Coordinates of N, CA and C in Angstrom, one line a residue:
M1 N 85.1 99.8 121.1 CA 86.2 99.4 120.4 C 87.0 100.7 119.9
S2 N 87.9 101.7 120.7 CA 88.4 102.9 119.5 C 89.5 102.4 118.9
R3 N 89.9 103.2 118.3 CA 90.8 103.5 117.4 C 92.2 103.9 116.9
P4 N 93.3 103.2 116.8 CA 94.7 103.0 117.1 C 95.4 104.5 117.2
L5 N 95.9 105.3 118.2 CA 96.5 106.5 118.2 C 97.7 106.6 116.5
L6 N 97.2 107.6 116.5 CA 98.4 108.3 115.0 C 98.8 109.4 115.8
L7 N 99.9 108.5 115.1 CA 101.3 109.5 115.9 C 102.2 109.7 114.1
A8 N 102.1 111.6 114.7 CA 102.2 111.8 112.9 C 103.1 112.6 113.1
V9 N 104.8 111.9 112.2 CA 106.1 111.9 112.6 C 106.5 113.0 111.7
S10 N 107.2 113.8 111.9 CA 107.7 115.0 110.7 C 109.2 115.1 111.2
H11 N 109.6 115.9 110.1 CA 111.7 115.6 110.5 C 111.8 116.8 111.6
G12 N 111.4 117.9 111.7 CA 111.5 118.4 112.6 C 112.1 120.0 112.5
T13 N 112.3 120.9 112.6 CA 112.7 121.8 112.1 C 112.9 123.3 113.2
S14 N 114.2 124.1 113.0 CA 114.2 125.0 113.8 C 113.5 126.0 113.8
D15 N 112.8 126.5 112.7 CA 112.2 127.2 112.2 C 110.7 127.3 113.2
A16 N 110.6 128.8 113.1 CA 109.5 128.7 114.4 C 108.3 128.7 113.7
E17 N 108.2 129.6 112.0 CA 107.3 129.1 111.7 C 107.2 128.1 111.0
G18 N 107.6 127.1 110.2 CA 107.0 126.0 110.0 C 107.4 125.1 110.6
A19 N 107.2 125.5 112.4 CA 107.5 124.5 113.4 C 105.8 124.7 113.1
R20 N 105.1 125.9 113.6 CA 104.5 126.4 114.4 C 103.0 125.9 112.7
A21 N 103.7 125.8 111.3 CA 102.7 125.1 111.0 C 102.3 123.8 110.2
I22 N 103.4 122.4 110.4 CA 103.1 121.9 111.0 C 102.4 121.6 112.3
A23 N 102.5 122.0 113.1 CA 101.8 121.7 114.3 C 100.5 122.4 114.1
D24 N 100.1 123.1 113.4 CA 99.0 123.4 112.7 C 98.6 122.2 111.8
L25 N 98.7 121.9 111.3 CA 98.3 120.9 110.3 C 98.0 119.5 111.1
V26 N 98.8 119.0 111.7 CA 98.3 117.8 113.4 C 97.6 118.7 113.5
D27 N 96.6 119.1 114.7 CA 95.7 119.7 115.5 C 94.8 120.1 114.2
A28 N 94.9 120.6 113.3 CA 93.9 120.0 112.3 C 93.0 118.9 112.2
V29 N 94.1 117.8 111.7 CA 93.6 116.6 111.5 C 93.1 115.2 112.7
A30 N 93.8 116.4 113.9 CA 93.1 115.7 115.3 C 91.5 116.4 115.5
A31 N 91.3 117.2 114.8 CA 89.9 117.9 115.1 C 89.5 117.3 113.9
A32 N 89.5 116.7 113.3 CA 89.0 116.0 112.0 C 88.6 114.4 112.3
L33 N 89.9 114.1 113.4 CA 89.5 112.7 113.3 C 89.1 112.7 115.3
P34 N 88.0 113.5 115.8 CA 87.2 113.0 117.3 C 88.0 111.9 117.9
D35 N 87.7 110.9 117.3 CA 87.4 109.5 117.9 C 89.0 108.9 117.5
V36 N 90.2 109.4 117.7 CA 91.5 109.4 117.6 C 92.3 109.8 118.2
E37 N 93.5 109.5 119.4 CA 94.1 110.2 119.9 C 95.3 110.6 118.6
V38 N 95.4 111.8 118.8 CA 97.0 112.4 117.7 C 97.4 113.0 118.2
R39 N 98.9 112.3 118.4 CA 100.1 113.2 118.8 C 101.3 112.7 117.8
S40 N 102.5 114.4 118.1 CA 103.4 114.4 117.4 C 104.8 114.1 117.7
A41 N 105.4 114.1 116.7 CA 106.5 113.3 117.4 C 107.7 113.9 116.5
F42 N 109.4 113.3 116.4 CA 110.3 114.2 115.2 C 111.1 112.9 114.8
V43 N 111.9 112.7 113.9 CA 113.2 112.5 113.7 C 114.4 113.4 113.9
D44 N 114.2 114.3 114.1 CA 115.3 115.5 114.4 C 114.5 116.4 115.0
V45 N 116.1 117.6 115.5 CA 115.3 118.7 115.6 C 114.7 118.7 117.0
Q46 N 113.5 118.9 117.1 CA 112.5 119.3 117.7 C 112.5 117.7 118.5
Q47 N 111.5 117.8 119.8 CA 111.0 116.8 121.2 C 109.4 117.0 120.6
P48 N 109.3 115.4 120.9 CA 109.5 114.6 121.6 C 110.4 113.7 120.1
D49 N 111.3 113.0 120.6 CA 111.9 111.9 119.6 C 111.2 110.5 119.2
A50 N 110.3 110.7 118.3 CA 109.6 109.6 117.4 C 110.3 108.5 118.4
A51 N 111.2 107.9 118.1 CA 111.5 106.2 118.7 C 111.8 106.5 120.2
D52 N 112.1 107.6 120.6 CA 112.0 107.4 122.7 C 110.9 107.6 122.5
L53 N 109.3 108.0 121.8 CA 108.5 108.9 122.2 C 107.4 106.7 121.8
L54 N 107.5 106.6 121.0 CA 107.0 104.9 120.4 C 106.9 103.6 121.7
P55 N 108.4 103.5 122.2 CA 107.7 102.1 122.7 C 107.0 102.8 124.3
T56 N 106.7 103.8 125.0 CA 106.1 104.3 125.9 C 105.0 104.7 125.6
I57 N 104.2 104.5 124.7 CA 102.5 104.1 124.1 C 102.0 103.1 124.1
E58 N 100.9 102.6 124.8 CA 100.4 101.6 124.9 C 99.0 101.2 123.7
G59 N 99.2 100.5 123.4 CA 98.1 99.7 122.2 C 98.4 100.1 121.1
P60 N 97.6 99.9 120.2 CA 98.3 99.8 118.8 C 98.6 101.7 118.2
V61 N 99.4 101.9 116.9 CA 99.8 103.3 116.9 C 100.4 102.9 115.7
V62 N 99.8 104.2 114.1 CA 99.6 104.3 113.6 C 101.1 105.3 113.2
I63 N 101.6 105.1 112.6 CA 102.7 106.2 112.5 C 102.5 106.8 111.0
V64 N 102.2 108.5 110.5 CA 102.3 108.5 109.5 C 103.3 109.2 109.6
P65 N 104.6 109.5 108.4 CA 105.1 110.0 108.3 C 104.4 111.5 107.6
L66 N 104.7 113.0 108.0 CA 104.9 114.2 107.4 C 105.6 114.5 106.5
L67 N 106.3 113.5 105.4 CA 107.2 113.7 105.4 C 106.9 113.5 103.3
L68 N 107.2 114.0 102.2 CA 106.6 113.9 101.2 C 107.3 112.8 100.4
S69 N 108.0 111.9 100.0 CA 109.1 110.9 99.9 C 109.7 110.0 100.6
R70 N 109.6 108.5 100.1 CA 109.8 108.1 101.2 C 111.9 108.3 100.6
G71 N 112.2 107.9 102.3 CA 113.9 107.9 102.2 C 114.1 106.9 103.3
F72 N 115.9 107.8 103.7 CA 116.2 106.8 105.4 C 115.3 107.1 106.3
H73 N 114.7 108.3 106.4 CA 113.9 108.5 107.4 C 112.8 107.5 107.2
V74 N 112.0 107.0 106.7 CA 111.3 106.8 106.6 C 111.8 104.8 106.4
H75 N 112.2 104.4 105.5 CA 112.9 103.1 105.3 C 113.2 102.9 107.0
H76 N 114.4 103.9 107.1 CA 115.2 103.1 108.1 C 114.6 103.3 109.4
D77 N 114.6 104.8 109.9 CA 114.2 105.4 111.1 C 112.5 105.2 111.7
L78 N 111.8 105.1 110.5 CA 110.4 105.0 111.6 C 110.1 103.4 111.1
H79 N 110.3 102.7 109.9 CA 109.7 101.0 110.0 C 111.0 100.4 110.7
G80 N 112.4 101.0 111.3 CA 113.4 100.5 112.5 C 112.4 100.6 113.4
M81 N 111.7 101.9 113.8 CA 111.1 101.6 115.3 C 109.4 100.7 115.5
A82 N 109.4 101.3 114.5 CA 107.8 99.9 114.7 C 108.3 98.1 114.9
A83 N 109.2 98.4 114.0 CA 109.7 96.9 114.1 C 109.8 96.0 115.3
K84 N 110.1 97.0 116.5 CA 109.9 96.6 117.7 C 108.8 96.9 118.3
K85 N 107.6 97.2 117.9 CA 106.5 97.4 118.8 C 105.2 96.7 118.2
P86 N 105.0 95.2 118.1 CA 104.1 95.1 117.6 C 103.1 95.5 116.7
D87 N 102.1 96.6 117.4 CA 101.2 96.6 117.2 C 101.2 98.4 117.1
A88 N 102.8 98.1 116.1 CA 102.1 100.4 115.5 C 103.0 99.0 114.2
V89 N 102.0 100.5 113.3 CA 102.6 99.8 111.5 C 102.7 101.8 110.7
V90 N 103.2 102.2 109.8 CA 103.7 102.7 109.2 C 103.1 103.2 108.3
S91 N 102.7 103.8 107.7 CA 101.8 103.9 106.9 C 102.9 104.8 105.8
D92 N 102.4 105.1 104.2 CA 103.0 105.4 103.4 C 103.3 106.7 103.7
A93 N 104.5 107.7 103.4 CA 104.7 108.8 103.3 C 103.2 109.4 102.5
M94 N 103.2 111.3 102.2 CA 102.1 111.7 101.7 C 102.6 111.8 100.6
G95 N 103.4 112.0 100.0 CA 104.4 111.9 98.5 C 104.3 110.9 97.9
P96 N 104.1 110.3 96.6 CA 103.2 111.3 96.0 C 101.6 111.0 96.2
D97 N 100.7 112.1 95.7 CA 99.6 111.9 95.8 C 99.2 113.1 95.0
P98 N 98.0 112.6 94.2 CA 97.2 114.6 93.4 C 97.3 115.1 94.3
R99 N 96.7 114.9 95.7 CA 96.4 116.3 96.3 C 97.5 117.3 96.8
L100 N 98.7 116.5 96.3 CA 99.7 117.3 96.8 C 100.1 118.1 95.7
A101 N 99.6 117.9 95.0 CA 99.6 118.4 93.2 C 98.1 119.6 93.5
E102 N 97.1 118.7 93.9 CA 96.3 120.6 93.9 C 96.7 121.5 94.7
V103 N 97.8 120.7 95.6 CA 98.0 122.5 96.6 C 98.8 123.4 96.0
L104 N 99.7 122.6 95.5 CA 101.0 122.7 94.2 C 100.3 124.5 93.1
A105 N 98.8 123.5 93.1 CA 98.9 124.4 91.4 C 98.2 125.4 92.3
D106 N 98.2 125.2 93.4 CA 96.6 126.6 94.3 C 97.9 127.5 94.9
R107 N 98.8 127.4 94.8 CA 100.0 127.7 95.3 C 100.8 128.5 94.5
L108 N 100.9 128.0 93.6 CA 101.2 128.7 91.7 C 100.3 129.6 91.6
A109 N 98.9 129.2 91.9 CA 97.9 130.3 91.5 C 97.9 132.0 92.0
A110 N 98.1 131.4 93.5 CA 98.7 132.7 94.2 C 99.8 133.4 94.0
A111 N 101.2 132.6 93.3 CA 102.3 133.4 93.2 C 102.2 133.7 91.6
G112 N 100.9 134.0 90.7 CA 100.5 134.6 89.7 C 101.5 133.7 88.5
A113 N 100.9 132.2 88.8 CA 101.7 131.6 87.7 C 100.5 130.8 86.6
A114 N 99.7 131.6 86.3 CA 98.8 130.9 85.4 C 98.7 129.5 84.4
S115 N 98.5 128.6 84.9 CA 98.2 127.4 84.0 C 98.0 127.0 82.3
A116 N 99.6 126.5 82.1 CA 98.9 126.7 80.9 C 98.2 125.4 79.9
T117 N 97.8 125.6 78.8 CA 96.7 124.8 78.2 C 97.3 124.3 76.8
S118 N 96.5 123.2 76.6 CA 96.9 122.5 75.3 C 97.8 123.1 74.6
A119 N 97.9 123.4 73.2 CA 98.7 124.5 72.4 C 99.6 125.2 73.3
D120 N 99.5 126.3 74.0 CA 100.0 126.9 74.4 C 101.1 126.7 75.5
A121 N 100.8 125.2 76.0 CA 102.0 124.6 76.5 C 103.5 123.9 76.5
A122 N 103.2 123.7 75.3 CA 104.9 123.5 74.6 C 105.5 124.4 74.7
R123 N 105.0 126.3 73.8 CA 105.9 127.1 73.7 C 106.1 127.6 75.5
L124 N 105.8 127.4 76.3 CA 105.7 128.2 77.7 C 106.9 127.3 78.9
E125 N 108.0 128.6 78.8 CA 108.8 128.0 80.6 C 108.7 127.0 81.3
P126 N 108.9 126.1 81.4 CA 108.6 124.9 82.2 C 108.1 125.4 84.0
V127 N 107.6 124.6 84.8 CA 107.3 125.2 86.4 C 108.6 124.4 86.6
I128 N 109.4 125.0 87.5 CA 110.4 123.6 88.1 C 110.0 123.3 89.5
L129 N 109.7 122.1 89.6 CA 109.8 121.1 91.1 C 110.6 121.6 92.0
A130 N 110.9 122.3 92.8 CA 112.1 122.4 93.5 C 111.6 121.5 95.0
V131 N 112.4 120.7 94.8 CA 112.3 118.8 96.1 C 113.8 118.7 97.1
A132 N 113.5 118.5 97.7 CA 114.4 118.0 99.2 C 115.6 118.2 98.2
G133 N 115.6 116.3 97.5 CA 116.3 115.3 97.4 C 117.0 114.5 98.4
S134 N 116.9 113.5 98.1 CA 117.9 112.1 98.8 C 118.8 111.1 98.2
R135 N 119.2 110.5 99.0 CA 120.1 109.4 98.5 C 119.9 108.5 98.2
D136 N 118.2 108.1 98.4 CA 117.7 106.9 98.3 C 116.7 106.7 97.2
P137 N 117.3 105.8 96.1 CA 116.7 106.0 94.9 C 114.8 105.8 94.6
A138 N 114.7 105.5 95.9 CA 113.2 105.6 96.0 C 112.5 106.8 95.9
S139 N 113.0 107.7 96.4 CA 113.0 109.4 96.6 C 113.1 110.1 95.1
V140 N 113.6 109.2 94.1 CA 113.6 109.7 92.7 C 112.3 109.5 92.1
T141 N 112.0 108.2 92.3 CA 111.0 107.7 92.0 C 109.8 108.3 92.5
D142 N 109.9 108.7 93.7 CA 108.4 109.6 94.2 C 108.7 111.3 93.5
A143 N 109.7 111.5 93.3 CA 110.1 112.8 92.3 C 109.5 112.8 91.5
E144 N 109.4 112.8 90.5 CA 109.3 112.1 89.4 C 107.6 111.6 89.4
A145 N 107.2 111.2 90.3 CA 105.8 110.6 90.0 C 105.0 112.0 90.4
M146 N 106.0 112.5 91.5 CA 104.7 114.2 92.2 C 105.2 114.9 90.6
A147 N 105.8 115.0 89.8 CA 106.2 116.1 88.9 C 105.5 115.6 87.4
S148 N 105.0 114.9 87.6 CA 103.9 114.3 86.4 C 102.6 114.1 86.9
L149 N 102.5 114.3 87.9 CA 100.5 114.4 88.6 C 100.8 116.4 88.3
L150 N 101.7 116.7 89.2 CA 102.0 118.4 88.4 C 101.5 118.7 87.2
S151 N 102.6 118.1 86.7 CA 101.9 118.2 84.5 C 101.0 118.3 84.6
L152 N 100.7 117.1 85.0 CA 98.9 116.6 84.3 C 97.9 118.1 84.9
R153 N 98.0 118.5 86.4 CA 97.2 119.3 86.7 C 97.0 120.5 86.0
L154 N 98.4 120.8 86.0 CA 98.6 122.3 85.0 C 98.0 122.5 83.5
G155 N 98.7 120.9 83.0 CA 98.5 121.0 81.7 C 99.8 121.6 81.6
A156 N 101.3 121.6 81.9 CA 102.1 122.3 81.8 C 103.6 121.1 82.0
K157 N 105.1 121.3 81.7 CA 105.4 120.9 81.7 C 105.9 121.2 82.8
V158 N 106.8 120.4 83.8 CA 107.2 120.3 84.9 C 109.0 120.0 85.4
E159 N 109.7 120.7 84.9 CA 111.0 120.2 85.3 C 111.4 120.0 87.3
L160 N 112.0 119.0 86.9 CA 112.6 118.8 88.9 C 114.0 119.3 89.3
A161 N 114.2 120.1 90.1 CA 115.6 120.3 90.6 C 115.6 119.9 91.8
Y162 N 117.0 119.8 92.1 CA 117.3 119.0 94.0 C 117.5 119.8 94.5
L163 N 117.3 120.3 95.4 CA 117.8 121.6 96.8 C 119.3 120.1 97.4
A164 N 119.4 118.8 97.6 CA 120.9 118.0 98.1 C 120.3 116.6 97.1
A165 N 121.5 116.4 97.1 CA 122.0 114.8 97.0 C 122.0 114.4 95.6
R166 N 121.3 115.1 94.6 CA 121.1 115.4 93.6 C 120.5 116.0 92.0
Q167 N 121.1 115.6 91.5 CA 121.0 116.5 89.8 C 119.9 116.8 89.1
P168 N 119.6 117.4 88.5 CA 119.6 118.8 88.0 C 119.3 119.3 89.9
D169 N 120.7 119.7 90.2 CA 120.4 121.2 91.4 C 119.9 122.2 90.9
L170 N 118.7 123.5 91.5 CA 118.0 124.8 91.3 C 119.0 125.2 90.8
P171 N 120.4 125.8 90.9 CA 120.6 127.0 89.8 C 121.3 126.2 88.7
S172 N 121.5 125.0 88.3 CA 121.4 124.4 87.2 C 119.8 125.0 86.3
S173 N 118.8 124.0 86.8 CA 117.8 124.3 86.4 C 117.2 126.1 85.7
I174 N 117.1 126.8 86.7 CA 117.3 128.0 86.9 C 118.0 128.1 85.3
A175 N 119.5 127.9 85.4 CA 120.3 128.5 84.2 C 119.9 128.1 82.7
A176 N 119.3 127.3 83.2 CA 118.1 126.2 81.6 C 117.0 127.1 81.4
H177 N 116.4 127.3 82.2 CA 115.0 127.6 82.3 C 115.4 129.0 82.9
P178 N 114.9 130.2 82.1 CA 115.9 131.7 82.8 C 114.0 132.2 82.9
D179 N 113.4 132.1 82.4 CA 111.6 133.2 82.5 C 110.9 131.9 83.6
A180 N 111.5 130.3 84.0 CA 110.6 129.6 85.3 C 110.2 129.9 86.7
V181 N 108.6 129.8 86.9 CA 108.2 129.7 88.1 C 108.9 128.6 89.2
V182 N 109.2 128.8 89.8 CA 109.9 128.0 90.9 C 108.4 127.0 92.2
S183 N 108.3 126.3 92.1 CA 107.4 125.5 92.8 C 107.7 124.7 93.9
T184 N 107.6 125.3 95.2 CA 108.2 125.0 96.2 C 107.3 123.8 96.7
Y185 N 108.6 122.5 96.8 CA 107.8 120.8 96.8 C 108.7 121.0 98.7
L186 N 108.0 121.4 98.9 CA 108.1 121.9 100.7 C 107.2 121.9 101.7
L187 N 107.2 120.7 102.5 CA 105.9 120.6 103.7 C 105.7 122.2 104.7
A188 N 107.1 123.2 104.5 CA 106.7 123.8 105.8 C 108.2 125.0 105.0
Q189 N 108.1 126.1 105.7 CA 109.7 126.8 105.8 C 110.4 126.4 107.1
G190 N 111.7 126.3 106.4 CA 112.8 125.6 106.9 C 114.1 125.7 106.0
F191 N 114.8 124.5 106.6 CA 116.2 125.3 106.1 C 116.4 125.4 104.6
F192 N 115.7 123.9 103.7 CA 115.0 124.1 102.8 C 114.8 125.0 101.8
F193 N 113.8 125.6 102.5 CA 113.1 127.0 102.3 C 114.1 127.7 101.8
D194 N 114.7 127.8 103.4 CA 115.8 129.0 103.0 C 116.9 129.1 102.2
L195 N 117.5 127.9 101.4 CA 118.2 128.0 100.3 C 117.4 128.1 99.0
T196 N 116.3 127.2 99.0 CA 115.6 127.8 97.8 C 115.4 129.6 97.2
I197 N 115.4 130.3 98.9 CA 115.2 131.4 98.5 C 116.4 132.0 97.8
R198 N 117.4 131.6 98.9 CA 118.9 132.3 98.5 C 118.9 131.6 96.8
Q199 N 118.9 130.9 96.5 CA 119.3 130.2 95.1 C 118.9 130.9 94.2
T200 N 117.5 131.4 94.2 CA 116.4 131.7 93.3 C 116.3 133.6 93.1
A201 N 117.5 133.9 94.1 CA 117.9 135.0 93.7 C 116.7 136.4 93.3
G202 N 115.6 136.5 94.3 CA 114.8 137.0 93.7 C 113.3 136.8 92.3
R203 N 113.5 135.9 92.0 CA 112.5 135.1 91.5 C 111.0 135.1 91.9
S204 N 109.9 134.4 91.1 CA 108.8 133.9 91.4 C 109.2 133.0 92.4
V205 N 109.5 132.2 93.5 CA 108.8 131.3 93.8 C 107.1 131.0 95.1
T206 N 107.0 130.1 94.3 CA 106.0 129.9 95.2 C 106.4 129.2 97.1
A207 N 105.3 129.5 97.9 CA 104.6 129.1 99.5 C 105.2 127.9 99.9
P208 N 105.5 127.6 100.4 CA 105.4 125.7 100.5 C 103.9 125.1 100.9
L209 N 103.6 123.8 100.7 CA 102.6 123.5 100.6 C 101.9 124.1 102.7
L210 N 102.5 124.0 103.3 CA 101.8 125.1 104.7 C 102.4 126.0 104.9
D211 N 101.3 126.9 104.2 CA 101.9 128.9 103.9 C 101.7 129.4 105.2
G212 N 101.5 128.6 106.1 CA 101.3 129.5 108.1 C 100.3 129.9 108.0
V213 N 99.7 130.2 107.1 CA 98.2 131.2 106.9 C 97.1 130.1 107.4
T214 N 96.9 129.4 106.3 CA 95.6 127.9 107.1 C 96.2 126.4 106.4
V215 N 95.5 125.9 106.9 CA 96.0 124.7 106.3 C 94.8 123.9 105.4
P216 N 95.4 123.9 103.8 CA 94.5 123.0 103.4 C 94.2 121.8 103.4
Q217 N 93.2 121.9 102.6 CA 91.9 120.6 102.9 C 92.7 119.3 102.8
P218 N 93.1 119.3 101.1 CA 93.7 118.2 100.7 C 94.6 117.5 101.6
L219 N 95.5 118.7 102.5 CA 96.2 118.2 103.4 C 96.1 117.1 104.2
I220 N 94.6 117.8 105.5 CA 94.3 117.1 106.7 C 93.8 116.0 105.2
D221 N 93.6 116.2 104.7 CA 92.5 114.7 103.8 C 93.7 113.7 103.9
L222 N 94.3 113.8 102.5 CA 95.7 112.9 102.9 C 96.1 112.4 103.9
V223 N 96.4 113.0 104.7 CA 96.9 112.7 106.2 C 95.6 111.4 106.7
I224 N 94.6 112.4 107.0 CA 93.6 110.7 107.4 C 93.4 109.7 106.4
A225 N 93.7 110.0 105.4 CA 93.7 108.2 104.1 C 94.7 107.4 104.5
R226 N 96.0 108.1 104.6 CA 97.0 107.5 105.0 C 96.6 106.6 106.1
Y227 N 96.4 107.3 107.4 CA 96.4 106.7 108.3 C 95.1 105.9 108.5
D228 N 94.2 105.8 107.8 CA 93.7 105.2 107.5 C 93.8 103.7 106.7
E229 N 94.4 103.8 105.9 CA 95.2 102.6 105.0 C 96.0 102.1 105.8
A230 N 96.4 102.5 106.3 CA 97.6 101.9 107.3 C 97.0 101.4 108.5
A231 N 96.2 102.2 109.4 CA 95.4 100.9 110.2 C 94.8 99.9 109.6
A232 N 94.5 99.6 108.1 CA 93.3 98.3 108.5 C 94.6 97.5 107.9
R233 N 96.3 97.8 107.8 CA 97.0 96.6 108.1 C 97.6 96.2 109.8
L234 N 97.4 96.4 110.4 CA 96.7 95.9 111.4 C 95.9 94.7 111.2
P235 N 96.8 93.5 112.3 CA 95.9 92.8 112.8 C 95.0 93.1 113.8
A236 N 93.7 92.0 114.1 CA 93.0 92.3 114.7 C 93.2 92.1 115.9
T237 N 93.8 91.9 116.1 CA 94.3 91.1 117.6 C 94.7 92.5 118.3
A238 N 95.5 93.5 117.4 CA 96.4 94.7 117.8 C 94.7 96.2 118.4
A239 N 93.6 95.3 117.6 CA 92.4 96.6 117.9 C 92.3 97.1 119.7
R240 N 92.1 98.2 120.2 CA 92.4 98.5 121.6 C 90.9 98.2 122.1
A241 N 91.1 98.2 123.0 CA 89.5 97.8 123.1 C 89.5 99.1 124.2

């Protein structure tokens, strides 16, 4: 019995560096799962389009959103296309998850932002966690949970700032916390990372979760965990012979 195909679906980007970084993540997941066929698809910008590709795949499929929180693409696009294929299932989004907090903390350390501990934490400027933002209420819950996980990891205050759709926006958060470091809660370079750089005007900003240099092991582990959790929800009759 072979295992269900893993379809890793990301948003898609016209940024070549960001696209390559996400492709590297998918390749790393495939290398870690030699008994699983791993393919990529997208909901926008890049090809193949997930909605077009999924019906052409024979046998069971686990769709793993390479998206950091719930939102329109997860609830509408991915679950909508999976509903048309009886042997397809959608995993949870990547976040919130402690493994993401681990990578965010590593990015802050690389940017020279030391974590606060105990009594010092209350006196320091918070870290600003810059998230893409969505009108979906579930995305707010996910963003708040991710901020809490990062705060726990750092032992410091973490304030949310949204790059779209929600308040407070990033410029307002920076004005309120002028000495804060901005932690980029984005998977890779692209539109929102460019926007973050423009809005931070030269202050310290961390690299995205995928920095284009190496693929962090916690991200590989996270994608595999999402796949395994969702595969367990497939009916036994959907197993591929």
